[in-house]
Amino acid sequence: MNTSDIRAALITGGSGGIGKAVAERLAADGYAVAVHYSGNKDKAEAVAAAITDEGGRAIAVGGDVADEAAMTAAFTTAESAFGGLDVIVNAAGIMILSPIATADLADVDRMHRTNIRGTFVVCKLAANRVRPGGAIINVSTSVTRTKLPSYGAYAASKAAVEGLGLILARELRGRDITVNTVAPGPTATPLFLEGKSEELIDQLASMNPMERLGTPEDIAETVAFLAGPARWVNGQTIFANGGMA
Ligand SMILES: NC(=O)c1ccc[n+]([C@@H]2O[C@H](COP(=O)([O-])OP(=O)(O)OC[C@H]3O[C@@H](n4cnc5c(N)ncnc54)[C@H](OP(=O)(O)O)[C@@H]3O)[C@@H](O)[C@H]2O)c1
């Protein structure tokens, strides 16, 4: 098979919980995958090695998502390895919780730099480089609907992410590239679990009628749908949360 016949994906935050599951799912669906990391190179390399061991094609690529030069290099490395890119999944993100009244603005700036500027940088590169037939998938959160106290700065950053989707989809008119956003509910990853009591986790898990936390694989399934079969879903935000909101 010619390298240009292979569908290829770059997954930012591939070293994290949801990004890892997305990389594994897309690899299982036949994609060559670039597993992106920022600080945890070892985790991304382990994800890529496990995919390669299973007979798939995967590499690890690094870079701060908010750094245009670093992400340009990451895209170039992935394109050189696979012959081009068809799917970009923006799973990199951070969450720092605080009531608005007592928020540390340095934390707010850091979170917004990663979640807003980072998503923007990756969308900008994707808009210039994704091949026809491709898909760009950003990641928001169901907190943009549930509006829980202490999530103000985080929800604001993800509302900005949701704001990009339909606009970018329209800007890509005629290119046959879809742009969608997935908004997970509470999902069992370090980002969600760290710093929360068992009681709070149980409370949040019971907010949906399925009465459980989402798994990274639940989110990966939605991403895989948007990445491939869902050609008529464009510019939408899909809430993947078991019916929480
Ligand atoms: N888990 C949930 O309940 C939940 C719910 C709704 C939405 N989300 C969203 O889903 C996405 C993935 O979350 P997760 O639960 O998988 O979190 P996670 O396990 O903490 O993973 C976060 C990922 O983001 C990467 N990252 C952080 N800052 C970065 C930066 N400046 N540049 C590049 N990469 C950076 C991390 O890379 P390194 O580790 O290599 O530094 C890691 O791969 C996030 O956007 C999050 O907001 C999560």
mmCIF file with all atom_site columns, C-alpha atoms in Angstrom, residues 116 119-120 123 138 140 144 155-171 179 181 235-237:
data_model
loop_
_atom_site.group_PDB
_atom_site.id
_atom_site.type_symbol
_atom_site.label_atom_id
_atom_site.label_alt_id
_atom_site.label_comp_id
_atom_site.label_asym_id
_atom_site.label_entity_id
_atom_site.label_seq_id
_atom_site.pdbx_PDB_ins_code
_atom_site.Cartn_x
_atom_site.Cartn_y
_atom_site.Cartn_z
_atom_site.occupancy
_atom_site.B_iso_or_equiv
_atom_site.pdbx_formal_charge
_atom_site.auth_seq_id
_atom_site.auth_comp_id
_atom_site.auth_asym_id
_atom_site.auth_atom_id
_atom_site.pdbx_PDB_model_num
ATOM 1  C CA . ILE A 1 116 ? -7.747  28.229 24.100 1.00 0.00 ? 116 ILE A CA 1
ATOM 2  C CA . THR A 1 119 ? -6.588  24.551 20.447 1.00 0.00 ? 119 THR A CA 1
ATOM 3  C CA . PHE A 1 120 ? -6.371  27.634 18.211 1.00 0.00 ? 120 PHE A CA 1
ATOM 4  C CA . CYS A 1 123 ? -6.756  24.358 14.440 1.00 0.00 ? 123 CYS A CA 1
ATOM 5  C CA . ASN A 1 138 ? -11.698 19.489 19.323 1.00 0.00 ? 138 ASN A CA 1
ATOM 6  C CA . SER A 1 140 ? -14.671 20.645 25.200 1.00 0.00 ? 140 SER A CA 1
ATOM 7  C CA . THR A 1 144 ? -20.268 24.238 29.512 1.00 0.00 ? 144 THR A CA 1
ATOM 8  C CA . ALA A 1 155 ? -15.774 26.274 31.369 1.00 0.00 ? 155 ALA A CA 1
ATOM 9  C CA . ALA A 1 156 ? -14.896 29.656 29.860 1.00 0.00 ? 156 ALA A CA 1
ATOM 10 C CA . SER A 1 157 ? -11.876 28.125 28.120 1.00 0.00 ? 157 SER A CA 1
ATOM 11 C CA . LYS A 1 158 ? -13.954 25.295 26.715 1.00 0.00 ? 158 LYS A CA 1
ATOM 12 C CA . ALA A 1 159 ? -16.771 27.621 25.635 1.00 0.00 ? 159 ALA A CA 1
ATOM 13 C CA . ALA A 1 160 ? -14.063 29.306 23.547 1.00 0.00 ? 160 ALA A CA 1
ATOM 14 C CA . VAL A 1 161 ? -13.180 25.912 22.049 1.00 0.00 ? 161 VAL A CA 1
ATOM 15 C CA . GLU A 1 162 ? -16.844 25.288 21.180 1.00 0.00 ? 162 GLU A CA 1
ATOM 16 C CA . GLY A 1 163 ? -16.959 28.737 19.590 1.00 0.00 ? 163 GLY A CA 1
ATOM 17 C CA . LEU A 1 164 ? -14.294 27.794 17.055 1.00 0.00 ? 164 LEU A CA 1
ATOM 18 C CA . GLY A 1 165 ? -15.962 24.701 15.607 1.00 0.00 ? 165 GLY A CA 1
ATOM 19 C CA . LEU A 1 166 ? -18.715 25.940 13.301 1.00 0.00 ? 166 LEU A CA 1
ATOM 20 C CA . ILE A 1 167 ? -16.677 28.973 12.253 1.00 0.00 ? 167 ILE A CA 1
ATOM 21 C CA . LEU A 1 168 ? -13.728 26.833 11.171 1.00 0.00 ? 168 LEU A CA 1
ATOM 22 C CA . ALA A 1 169 ? -16.109 24.383 9.473  1.00 0.00 ? 169 ALA A CA 1
ATOM 23 C CA . ARG A 1 170 ? -17.508 27.302 7.429  1.00 0.00 ? 170 ARG A CA 1
ATOM 24 C CA . GLU A 1 171 ? -14.046 28.696 6.679  1.00 0.00 ? 171 GLU A CA 1
ATOM 25 C CA . VAL A 1 179 ? -14.815 20.236 12.178 1.00 0.00 ? 179 VAL A CA 1
ATOM 26 C CA . THR A 1 181 ? -16.266 19.238 19.054 1.00 0.00 ? 181 THR A CA 1
ATOM 27 C CA . GLY A 1 235 ? -19.654 22.226 12.943 1.00 0.00 ? 235 GLY A CA 1
ATOM 28 C CA . GLN A 1 236 ? -21.415 20.492 15.859 1.00 0.00 ? 236 GLN A CA 1
ATOM 29 C CA . THR A 1 237 ? -20.663 19.960 19.535 1.00 0.00 ? 237 THR A CA 1
#
